[in-house]
Coordinates of C-alpha atoms in Angstrom, one line a residue:
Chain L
X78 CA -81.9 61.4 -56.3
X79 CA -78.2 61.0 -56.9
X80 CA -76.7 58.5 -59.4
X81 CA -74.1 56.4 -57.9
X82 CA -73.6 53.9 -60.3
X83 CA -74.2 54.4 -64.0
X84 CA -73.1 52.3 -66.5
X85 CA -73.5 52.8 -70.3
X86 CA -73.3 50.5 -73.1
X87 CA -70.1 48.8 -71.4
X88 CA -68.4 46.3 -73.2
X89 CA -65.7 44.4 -71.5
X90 CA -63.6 41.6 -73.0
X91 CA -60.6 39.6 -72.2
X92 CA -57.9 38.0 -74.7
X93 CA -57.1 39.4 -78.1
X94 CA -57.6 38.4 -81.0
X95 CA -59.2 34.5 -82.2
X96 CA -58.7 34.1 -78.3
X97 CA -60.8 37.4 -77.6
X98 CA -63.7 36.5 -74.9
X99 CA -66.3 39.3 -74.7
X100 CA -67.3 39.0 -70.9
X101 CA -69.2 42.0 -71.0
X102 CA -71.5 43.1 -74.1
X103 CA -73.0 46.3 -73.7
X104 CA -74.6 46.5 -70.6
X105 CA -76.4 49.6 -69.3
X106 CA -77.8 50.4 -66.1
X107 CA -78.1 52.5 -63.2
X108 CA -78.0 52.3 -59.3
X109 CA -79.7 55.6 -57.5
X110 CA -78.9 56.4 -53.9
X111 CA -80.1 54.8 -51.3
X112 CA -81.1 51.9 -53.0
X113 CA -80.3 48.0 -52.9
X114 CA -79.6 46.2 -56.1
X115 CA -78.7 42.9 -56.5
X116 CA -76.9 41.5 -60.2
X117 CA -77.7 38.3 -60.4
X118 CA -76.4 35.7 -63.2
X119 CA -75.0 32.3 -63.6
X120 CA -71.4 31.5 -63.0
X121 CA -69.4 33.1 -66.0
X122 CA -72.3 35.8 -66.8
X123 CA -70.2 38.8 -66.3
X124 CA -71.0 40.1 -62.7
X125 CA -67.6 39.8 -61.3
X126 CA -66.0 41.7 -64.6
X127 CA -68.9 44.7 -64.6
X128 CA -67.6 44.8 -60.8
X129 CA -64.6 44.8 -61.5
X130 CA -64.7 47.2 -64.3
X131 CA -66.4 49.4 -61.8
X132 CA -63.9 49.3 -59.6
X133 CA -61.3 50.3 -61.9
X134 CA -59.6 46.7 -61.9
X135 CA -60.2 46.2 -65.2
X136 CA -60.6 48.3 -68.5
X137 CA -63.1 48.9 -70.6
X138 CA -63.2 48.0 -74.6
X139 CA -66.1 50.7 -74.9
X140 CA -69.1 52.3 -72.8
X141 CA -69.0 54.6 -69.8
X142 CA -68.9 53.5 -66.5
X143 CA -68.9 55.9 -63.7
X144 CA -69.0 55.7 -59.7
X145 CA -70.3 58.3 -57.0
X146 CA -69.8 60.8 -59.9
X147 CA -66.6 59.8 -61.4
X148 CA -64.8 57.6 -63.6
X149 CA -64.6 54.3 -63.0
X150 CA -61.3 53.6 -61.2
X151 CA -60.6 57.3 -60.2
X152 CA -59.4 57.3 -56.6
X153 CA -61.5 60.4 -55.9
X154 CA -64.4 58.0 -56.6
X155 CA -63.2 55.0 -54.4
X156 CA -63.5 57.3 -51.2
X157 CA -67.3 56.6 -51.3
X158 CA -66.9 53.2 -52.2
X159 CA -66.4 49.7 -49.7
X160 CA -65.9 47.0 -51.7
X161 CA -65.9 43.1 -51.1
X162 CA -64.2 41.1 -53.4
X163 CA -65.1 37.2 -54.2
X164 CA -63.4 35.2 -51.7
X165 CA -60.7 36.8 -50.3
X166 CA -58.1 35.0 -48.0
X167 CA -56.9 37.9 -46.2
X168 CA -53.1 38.3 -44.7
X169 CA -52.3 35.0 -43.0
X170 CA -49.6 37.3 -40.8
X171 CA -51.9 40.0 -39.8
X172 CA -53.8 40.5 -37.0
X173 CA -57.6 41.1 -37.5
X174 CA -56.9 44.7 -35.9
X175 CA -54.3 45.6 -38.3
X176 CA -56.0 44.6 -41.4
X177 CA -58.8 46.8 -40.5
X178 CA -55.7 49.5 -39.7
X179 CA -54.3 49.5 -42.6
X180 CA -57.6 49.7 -45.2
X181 CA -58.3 52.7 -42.7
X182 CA -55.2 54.3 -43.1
X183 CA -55.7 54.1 -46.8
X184 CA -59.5 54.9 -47.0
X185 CA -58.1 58.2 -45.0
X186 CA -58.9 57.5 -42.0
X187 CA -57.2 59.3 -38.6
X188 CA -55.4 57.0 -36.4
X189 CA -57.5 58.1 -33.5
X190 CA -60.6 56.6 -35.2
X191 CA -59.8 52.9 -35.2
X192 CA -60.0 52.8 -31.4
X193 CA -64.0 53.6 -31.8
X194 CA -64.4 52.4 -35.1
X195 CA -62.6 48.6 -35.1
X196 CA -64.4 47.4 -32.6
X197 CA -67.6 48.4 -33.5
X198 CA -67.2 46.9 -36.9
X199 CA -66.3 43.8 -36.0
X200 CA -69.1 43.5 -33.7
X201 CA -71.0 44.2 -36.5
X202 CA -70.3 41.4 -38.6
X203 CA -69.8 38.9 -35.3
X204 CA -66.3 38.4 -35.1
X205 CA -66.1 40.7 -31.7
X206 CA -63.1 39.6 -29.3
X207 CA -61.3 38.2 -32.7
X208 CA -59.1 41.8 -33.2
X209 CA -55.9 40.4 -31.6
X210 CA -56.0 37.1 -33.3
X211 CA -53.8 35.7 -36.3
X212 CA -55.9 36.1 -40.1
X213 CA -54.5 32.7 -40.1
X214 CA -56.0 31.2 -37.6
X215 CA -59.7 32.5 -39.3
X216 CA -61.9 29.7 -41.0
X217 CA -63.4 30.7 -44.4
X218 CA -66.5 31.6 -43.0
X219 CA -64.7 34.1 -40.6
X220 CA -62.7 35.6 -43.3
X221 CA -65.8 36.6 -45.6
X222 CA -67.0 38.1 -42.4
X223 CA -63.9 40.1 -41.9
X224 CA -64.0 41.0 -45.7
X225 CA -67.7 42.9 -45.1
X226 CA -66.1 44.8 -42.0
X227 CA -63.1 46.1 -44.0
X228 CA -65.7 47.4 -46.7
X229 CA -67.5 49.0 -43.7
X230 CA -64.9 50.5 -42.0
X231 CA -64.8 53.8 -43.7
X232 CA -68.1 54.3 -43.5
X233 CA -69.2 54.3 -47.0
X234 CA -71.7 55.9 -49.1
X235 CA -71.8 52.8 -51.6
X236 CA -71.1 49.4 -50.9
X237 CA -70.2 47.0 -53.8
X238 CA -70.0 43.7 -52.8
X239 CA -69.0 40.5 -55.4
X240 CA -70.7 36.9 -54.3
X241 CA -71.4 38.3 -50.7
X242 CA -72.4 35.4 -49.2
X243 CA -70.0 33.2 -50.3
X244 CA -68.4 30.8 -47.9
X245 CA -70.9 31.6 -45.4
X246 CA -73.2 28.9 -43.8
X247 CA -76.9 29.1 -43.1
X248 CA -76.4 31.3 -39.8
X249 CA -73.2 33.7 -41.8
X250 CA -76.1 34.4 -44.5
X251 CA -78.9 35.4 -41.7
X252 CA -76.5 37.5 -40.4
X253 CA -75.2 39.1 -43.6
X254 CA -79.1 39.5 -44.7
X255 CA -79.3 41.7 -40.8
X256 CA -76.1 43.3 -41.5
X257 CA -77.5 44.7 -44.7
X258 CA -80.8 45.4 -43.9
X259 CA -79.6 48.0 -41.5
X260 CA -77.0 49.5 -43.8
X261 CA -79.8 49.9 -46.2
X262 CA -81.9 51.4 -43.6
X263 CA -79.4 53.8 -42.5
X264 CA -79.5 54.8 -46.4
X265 CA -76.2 53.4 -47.8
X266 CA -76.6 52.4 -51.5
X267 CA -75.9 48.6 -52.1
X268 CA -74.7 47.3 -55.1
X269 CA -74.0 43.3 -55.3
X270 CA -73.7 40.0 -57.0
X271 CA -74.9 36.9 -56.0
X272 CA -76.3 33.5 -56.7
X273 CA -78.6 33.6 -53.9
X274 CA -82.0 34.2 -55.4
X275 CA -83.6 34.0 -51.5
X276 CA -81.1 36.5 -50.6
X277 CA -82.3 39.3 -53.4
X278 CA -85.8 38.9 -52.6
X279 CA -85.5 39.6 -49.5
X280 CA -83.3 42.7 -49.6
X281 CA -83.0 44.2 -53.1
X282 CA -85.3 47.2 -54.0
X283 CA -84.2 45.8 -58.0
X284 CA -82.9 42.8 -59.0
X285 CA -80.8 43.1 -62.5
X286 CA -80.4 39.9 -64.3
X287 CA -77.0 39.0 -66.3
X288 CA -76.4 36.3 -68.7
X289 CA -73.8 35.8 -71.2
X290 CA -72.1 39.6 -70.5
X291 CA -76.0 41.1 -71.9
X292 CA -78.6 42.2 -69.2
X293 CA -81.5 40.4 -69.6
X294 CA -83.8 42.3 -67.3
X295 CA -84.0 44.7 -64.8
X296 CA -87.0 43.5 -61.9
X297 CA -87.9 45.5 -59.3
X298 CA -89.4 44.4 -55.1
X299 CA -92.9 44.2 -56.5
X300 CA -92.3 42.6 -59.5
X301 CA -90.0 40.0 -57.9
X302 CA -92.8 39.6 -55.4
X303 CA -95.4 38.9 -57.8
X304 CA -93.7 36.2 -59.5
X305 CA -92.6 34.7 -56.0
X306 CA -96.7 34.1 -55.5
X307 CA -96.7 32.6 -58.9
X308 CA -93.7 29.9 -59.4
X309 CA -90.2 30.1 -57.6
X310 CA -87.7 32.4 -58.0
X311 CA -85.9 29.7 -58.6
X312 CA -88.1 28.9 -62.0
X313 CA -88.3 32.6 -63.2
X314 CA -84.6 32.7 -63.3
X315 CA -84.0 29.6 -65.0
X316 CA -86.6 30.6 -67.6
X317 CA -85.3 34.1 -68.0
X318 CA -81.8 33.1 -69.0
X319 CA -83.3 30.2 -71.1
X320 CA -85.4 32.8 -73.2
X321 CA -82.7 35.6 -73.2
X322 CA -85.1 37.7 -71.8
X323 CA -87.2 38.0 -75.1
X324 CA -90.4 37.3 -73.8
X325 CA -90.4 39.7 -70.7
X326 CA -91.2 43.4 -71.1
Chain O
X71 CA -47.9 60.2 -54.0
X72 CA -49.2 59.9 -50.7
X73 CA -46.6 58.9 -48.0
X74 CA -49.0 58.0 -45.4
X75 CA -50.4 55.4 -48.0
X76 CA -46.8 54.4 -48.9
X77 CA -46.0 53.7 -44.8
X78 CA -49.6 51.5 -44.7
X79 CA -48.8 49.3 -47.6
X80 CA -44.5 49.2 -46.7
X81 CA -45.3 48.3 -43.1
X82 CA -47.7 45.6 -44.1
X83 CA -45.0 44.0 -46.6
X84 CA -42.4 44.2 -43.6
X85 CA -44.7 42.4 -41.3
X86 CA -45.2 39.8 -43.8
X87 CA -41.2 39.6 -44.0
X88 CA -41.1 39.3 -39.7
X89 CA -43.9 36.9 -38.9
X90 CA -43.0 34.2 -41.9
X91 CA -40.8 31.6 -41.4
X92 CA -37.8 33.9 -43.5
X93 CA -37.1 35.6 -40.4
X94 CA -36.3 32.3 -38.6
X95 CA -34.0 31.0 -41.2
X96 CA -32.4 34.8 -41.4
X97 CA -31.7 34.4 -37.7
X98 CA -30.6 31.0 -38.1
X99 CA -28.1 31.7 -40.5
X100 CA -27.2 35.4 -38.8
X101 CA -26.3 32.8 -35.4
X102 CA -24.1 30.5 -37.6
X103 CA -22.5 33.6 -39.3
X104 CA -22.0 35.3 -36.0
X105 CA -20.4 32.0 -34.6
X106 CA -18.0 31.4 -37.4
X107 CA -16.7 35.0 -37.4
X108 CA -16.3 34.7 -33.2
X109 CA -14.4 31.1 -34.0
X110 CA -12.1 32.8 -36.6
X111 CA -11.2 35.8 -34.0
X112 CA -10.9 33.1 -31.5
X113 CA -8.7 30.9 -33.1
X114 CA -6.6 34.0 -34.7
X115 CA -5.9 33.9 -38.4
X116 CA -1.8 33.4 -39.5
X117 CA -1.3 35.4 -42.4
X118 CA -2.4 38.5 -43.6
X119 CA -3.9 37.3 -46.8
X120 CA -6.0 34.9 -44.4
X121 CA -7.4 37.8 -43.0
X122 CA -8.2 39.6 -46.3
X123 CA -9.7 36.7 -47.6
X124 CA -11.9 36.7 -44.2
X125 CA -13.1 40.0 -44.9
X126 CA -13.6 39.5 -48.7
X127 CA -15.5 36.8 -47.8
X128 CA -17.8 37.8 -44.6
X129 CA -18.4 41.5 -46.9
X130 CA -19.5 39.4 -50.2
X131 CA -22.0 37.2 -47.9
X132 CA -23.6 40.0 -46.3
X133 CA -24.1 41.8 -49.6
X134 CA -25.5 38.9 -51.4
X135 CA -27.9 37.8 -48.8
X136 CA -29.1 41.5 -48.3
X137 CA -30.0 41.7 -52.1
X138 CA -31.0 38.1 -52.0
X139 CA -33.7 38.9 -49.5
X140 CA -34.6 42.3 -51.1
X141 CA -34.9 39.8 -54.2
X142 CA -37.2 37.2 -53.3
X143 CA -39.1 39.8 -51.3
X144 CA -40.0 42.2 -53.9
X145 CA -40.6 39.4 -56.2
X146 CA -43.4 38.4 -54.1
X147 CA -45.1 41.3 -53.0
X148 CA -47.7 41.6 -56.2
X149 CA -47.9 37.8 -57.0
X150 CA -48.9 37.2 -54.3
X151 CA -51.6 39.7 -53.1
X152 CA -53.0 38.4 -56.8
X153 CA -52.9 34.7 -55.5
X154 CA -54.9 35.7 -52.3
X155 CA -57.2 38.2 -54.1
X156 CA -56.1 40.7 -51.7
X157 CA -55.0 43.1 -54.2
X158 CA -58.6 44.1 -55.0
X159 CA -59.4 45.4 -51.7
X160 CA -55.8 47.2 -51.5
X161 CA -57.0 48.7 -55.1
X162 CA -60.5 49.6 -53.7
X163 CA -59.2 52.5 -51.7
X164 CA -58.2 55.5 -53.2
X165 CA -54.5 54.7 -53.6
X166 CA -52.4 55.4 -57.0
X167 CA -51.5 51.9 -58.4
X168 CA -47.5 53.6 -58.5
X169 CA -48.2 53.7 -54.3
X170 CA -49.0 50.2 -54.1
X171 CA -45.8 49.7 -56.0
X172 CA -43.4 51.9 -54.6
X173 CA -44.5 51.2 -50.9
X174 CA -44.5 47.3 -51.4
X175 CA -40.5 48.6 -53.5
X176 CA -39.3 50.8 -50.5
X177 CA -40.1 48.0 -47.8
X178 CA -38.2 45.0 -49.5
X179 CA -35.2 47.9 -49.9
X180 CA -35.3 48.4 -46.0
X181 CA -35.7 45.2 -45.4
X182 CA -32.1 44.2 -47.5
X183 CA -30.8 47.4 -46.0
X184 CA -31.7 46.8 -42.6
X185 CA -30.1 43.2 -42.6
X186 CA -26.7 44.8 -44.4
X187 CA -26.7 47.1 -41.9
X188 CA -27.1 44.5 -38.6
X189 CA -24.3 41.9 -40.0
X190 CA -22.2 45.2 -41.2
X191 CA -21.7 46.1 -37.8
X192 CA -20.1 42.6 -36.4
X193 CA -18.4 41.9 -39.4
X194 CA -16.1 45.2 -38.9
X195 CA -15.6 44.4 -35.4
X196 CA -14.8 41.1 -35.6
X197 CA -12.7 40.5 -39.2
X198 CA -9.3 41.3 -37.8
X199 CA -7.7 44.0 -40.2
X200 CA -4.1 42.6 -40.8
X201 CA -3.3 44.2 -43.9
X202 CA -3.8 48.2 -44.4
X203 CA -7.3 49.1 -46.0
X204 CA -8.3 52.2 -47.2
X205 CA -11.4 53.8 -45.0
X206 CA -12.4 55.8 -48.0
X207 CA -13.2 52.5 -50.2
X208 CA -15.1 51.4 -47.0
X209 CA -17.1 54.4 -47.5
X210 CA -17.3 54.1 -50.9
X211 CA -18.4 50.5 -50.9
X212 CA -20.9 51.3 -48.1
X213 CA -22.7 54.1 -49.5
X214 CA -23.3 52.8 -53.0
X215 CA -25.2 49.6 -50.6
X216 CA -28.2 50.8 -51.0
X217 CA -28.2 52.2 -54.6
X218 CA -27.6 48.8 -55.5
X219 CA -30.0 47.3 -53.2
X220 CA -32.6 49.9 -54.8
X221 CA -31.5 48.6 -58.0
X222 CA -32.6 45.0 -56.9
X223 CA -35.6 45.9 -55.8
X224 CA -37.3 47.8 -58.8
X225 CA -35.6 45.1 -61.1
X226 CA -37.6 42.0 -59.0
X227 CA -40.7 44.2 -59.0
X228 CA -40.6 44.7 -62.9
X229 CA -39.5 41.0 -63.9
X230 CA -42.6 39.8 -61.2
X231 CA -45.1 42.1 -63.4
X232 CA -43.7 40.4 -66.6
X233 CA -43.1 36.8 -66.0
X234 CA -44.3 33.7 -64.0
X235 CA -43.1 34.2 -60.5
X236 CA -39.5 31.6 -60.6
X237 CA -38.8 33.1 -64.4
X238 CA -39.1 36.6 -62.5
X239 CA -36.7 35.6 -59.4
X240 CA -34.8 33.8 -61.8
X241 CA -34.1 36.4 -64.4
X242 CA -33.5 39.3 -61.6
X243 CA -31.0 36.8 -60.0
X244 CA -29.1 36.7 -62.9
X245 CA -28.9 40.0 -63.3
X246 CA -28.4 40.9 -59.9
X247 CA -25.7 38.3 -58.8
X248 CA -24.1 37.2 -62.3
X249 CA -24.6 40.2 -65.0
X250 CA -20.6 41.1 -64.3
X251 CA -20.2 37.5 -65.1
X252 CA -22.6 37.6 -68.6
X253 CA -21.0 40.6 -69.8
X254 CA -17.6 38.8 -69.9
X255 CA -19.2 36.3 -72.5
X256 CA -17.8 37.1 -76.2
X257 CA -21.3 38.2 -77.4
X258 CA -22.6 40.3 -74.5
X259 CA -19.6 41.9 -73.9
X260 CA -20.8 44.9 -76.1
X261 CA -23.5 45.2 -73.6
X262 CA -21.1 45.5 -70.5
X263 CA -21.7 49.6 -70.0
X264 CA -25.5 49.1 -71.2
X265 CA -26.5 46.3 -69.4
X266 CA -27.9 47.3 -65.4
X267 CA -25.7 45.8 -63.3
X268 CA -25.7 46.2 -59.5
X269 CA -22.0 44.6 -58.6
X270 CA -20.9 47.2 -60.6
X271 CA -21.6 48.8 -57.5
X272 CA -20.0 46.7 -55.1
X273 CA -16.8 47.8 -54.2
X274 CA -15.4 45.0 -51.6
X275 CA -12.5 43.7 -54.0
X276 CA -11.2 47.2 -54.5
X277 CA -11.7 47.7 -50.4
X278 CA -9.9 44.4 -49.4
X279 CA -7.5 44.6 -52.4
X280 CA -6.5 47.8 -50.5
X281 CA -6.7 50.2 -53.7
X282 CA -7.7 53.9 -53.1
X283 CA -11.2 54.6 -53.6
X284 CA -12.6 55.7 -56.8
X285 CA -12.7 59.2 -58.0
X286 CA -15.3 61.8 -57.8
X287 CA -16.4 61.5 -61.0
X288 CA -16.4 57.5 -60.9
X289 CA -18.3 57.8 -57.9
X290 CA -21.3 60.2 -59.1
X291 CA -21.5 58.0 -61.9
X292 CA -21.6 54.8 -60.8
X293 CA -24.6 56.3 -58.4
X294 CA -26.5 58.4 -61.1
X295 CA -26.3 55.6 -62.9
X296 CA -27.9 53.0 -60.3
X297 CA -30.6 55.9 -59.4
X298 CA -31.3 55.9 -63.3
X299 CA -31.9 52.0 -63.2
X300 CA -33.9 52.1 -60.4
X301 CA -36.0 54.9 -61.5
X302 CA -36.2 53.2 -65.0
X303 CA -37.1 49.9 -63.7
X304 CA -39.5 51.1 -61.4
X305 CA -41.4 53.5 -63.7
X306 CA -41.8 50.6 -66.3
X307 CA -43.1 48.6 -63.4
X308 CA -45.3 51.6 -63.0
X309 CA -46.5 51.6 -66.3
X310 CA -47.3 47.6 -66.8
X311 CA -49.2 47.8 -63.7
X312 CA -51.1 51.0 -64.6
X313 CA -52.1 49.5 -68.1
X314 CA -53.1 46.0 -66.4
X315 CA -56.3 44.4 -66.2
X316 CA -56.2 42.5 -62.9

């Protein structure tokens, strides 16, 4: 099976010097094809910089980190790649249509595509009938939705998606969880961060847990399963990051 | 470089520019301009040296505004797709970060161009010509336009990659609209052929003082030499993006 993401000892920090803030400390993992993974960590645990380092947003101290088969960051890679960052407020001035037009254009898409392609995406995510209207005029909730169809809209192989469900309410989140059970179904590979322990266990085929820029554990379905009959997820967490993972094998 | 990608990201910066309120005021103030230069033909101007001073004056207002727009415009274009996150999605296709650059560069110089170019075109007709002006200055004086608006633009797009966003407009205004001025100053006057200095480019006193235009050899310079600053501005704006962790 092919390796989409891999990541070796990858350390990530910000700063220099006495100010230097290590927000990623040698974490190694990888993400096959096909499959849904879901990094989970408290706020400040290093999911959004191991994204973003990834991505190519940010640089690496040390470690490899490479995507589809290529560096991080290398545009060659980013053609497999749909990514959604943590809340985005897209274009005020745009039109739904042409913000999907012009992350098309640039993923390489034709012109002739978006005709097909836009308003299938849209209907996708629920925002159907909104293509004409101002980014402006989009609550937050709309806009997060809007953010998942531009990842989609080149079809990719990987998605990597940072605090999907944020700014979604109860009925945004069902809808997400449909949107990517089917993607996973179809056979995209998933790779993203959340807080939303309900939200792994119900779509991740692994669950890696982040705390303090180290990976504490790596869980799969059945795993996360058998501790759900147990105690809550909710409790498992809590007492993984509270005992660095030392106890767990 | 990919010019397909350079046309995406340029025409979304120029739709920013048409559906904020800037294009209001820009109309706004195109209306009052257009009124004032209708009311002067209207009213007839006395003396020659009224007229010159007309023309001076109408040529020096459309060039500042045009550079003050490609200014604040350029300024703007990566501060603010940082402010609204949307730079990450922009960086998550497989685009060069020098494309993101140079499109976002090339649309706030089309946008200063186009504007020179709209209130050019009334301005000739209307100014009454009472003295005699030499059309090769014109020339002269227009073609070096958009050298010097190119100059603006990769300046504003460097100094918003180095410095808070009003240090950034702030330093590129003073170089854009009062480096001839700095250079005059006892100390900096040693920096007065160093220093990158777009009204070096602008020719309207020499057109409406009615001197010859420049030579040849003036000319090339003065245009290899804007190219240069542009070029160097913009590739050190390449590089600081390149190496940054955003």
């Amino acid at each position: 099976m092919k390796t989409m993401i891999e990541v070796e000892n990858l350390t990530v920090s910000y700063g220099r010097g006495a100010q230097k803030n290590t927000a990623v400390d040698g974490v190694s993992f990888v993400v096959r094809e096909g499959e849904c993974v879901g990094f989970i960590g408290a706020n400040g645990a290093g999911k959004s910089t191991t994204l973003k380092t990834l991505m190519g947003f940010t640089y690496a101290d040390s470690g490899v980190a490479r995507v589809c088969g290529h560096p991080a960051g290398a545009p060659e890679g980013r053609r497999e790649i749909g990514y959604l960052p943590e809340v985005a407020l897209y274009y005020p001035f745009m039109k739904a249509r042409e913000l999907l037009e012009l992350y098309g254009t640039l993923g390489g898409m034709k012109k002739e595509a978006f005709k097909q392609r836009i308003p299938e995406v849209l209907e996708l995510v629920g925002l159907a009938g909104h293509e004409g209207e101002l980014l402006r005029t989009f609550s937050k909730g709309m806009q997060q939705r809007l953010g998942i169809a531009q990842a989609l809209i080149t079809k990719p192989e990987l998605l990597v998606l940072d605090e999907v469900s944020s700014g979604l309410d109860p009925l945004g989140r069902y809808d997400l969880r449909r949107i990517l059970e089917r993607l996973t179904k179809e056979g995209r590979t998933i790779f993203f961060s959340s807080h939303e322990l309900s939200e792994v266990e119900s779509l991740c085929d692994r669950v890696i847990l982040i705390d303090q820029g180290k990976v504490l554990r790596e869980v799969t379905r059945e795993e996360l399963h058998a501790i759900g009959q147990e105690r809550s997820l909710e409790s498992f967490f809590i007492s993984e990051v509270r005992a660095g993972g030392k106890d767990h094998g | 470089m990919n010019k397909i990608h350079l046309m995406a990201i340029g025409r979304g910066a120029v739709l920013e520019m048409l559906r904020r309120k800037d294009l209001a005021v820009l109309g706004l103030f195109m209306t009052v301009y257009l009124l004032f230069l209708a009311a002067a033909r209207f009213v007839g101007l006395e003396t020659p040296a009224a007229g010159t001073f007309l023309l001076n004056l109408s040529l020096t207002l459309i060039i500042a505004l045009a550079h003050l727009l490609t200014l604040l415009m350029a300024a703007r274009q990566i501060p603010d797709e940082l402010e609204r996150r949307t730079l990450y999605p922009l960086m998550a296709r497989p685009v060069q970060r020098a494309e993101i650059l140079l499109g976002k560069g090339l649309a706030s110089w089309a946008v200063g161009l186009a504007v020179f170019a709209v209130l050019l075109v009334p301005t000739l007709l209307l100014v009454p010509r009472m003295e005699a002006y030499v059309p090769g200055t014109l020339a002269q004086t227009l073609l070096l336009q958009p050298v010097a608006l190119g100059m603006t633009a990769s300046v504003a797009l460097c100094f918003s990659l180095l410095f808070p966003r009003v240090l950034a407009v702030f330093l590129s205004g003073l170089l854009v609209f009062a480096a001839g001025m700095l250079v005059r100053l006892p100390l900096l006057a040693v920096l007065s052929r160093w220093l990158p200095d777009p009204g070096r480019l602008n020719l309207v006193l020499r057109y409406t003082d009615g001197i010859g235009p420049l030579s040849a050899a003036d000319f090339l310079s003065l245009t290899v030499s804007g190219l240069l600053w542009s070029g160097l501005f913009l590739a050190a704006a390449c590089r600081i993006f390149q190496e940054r962790s955003v």
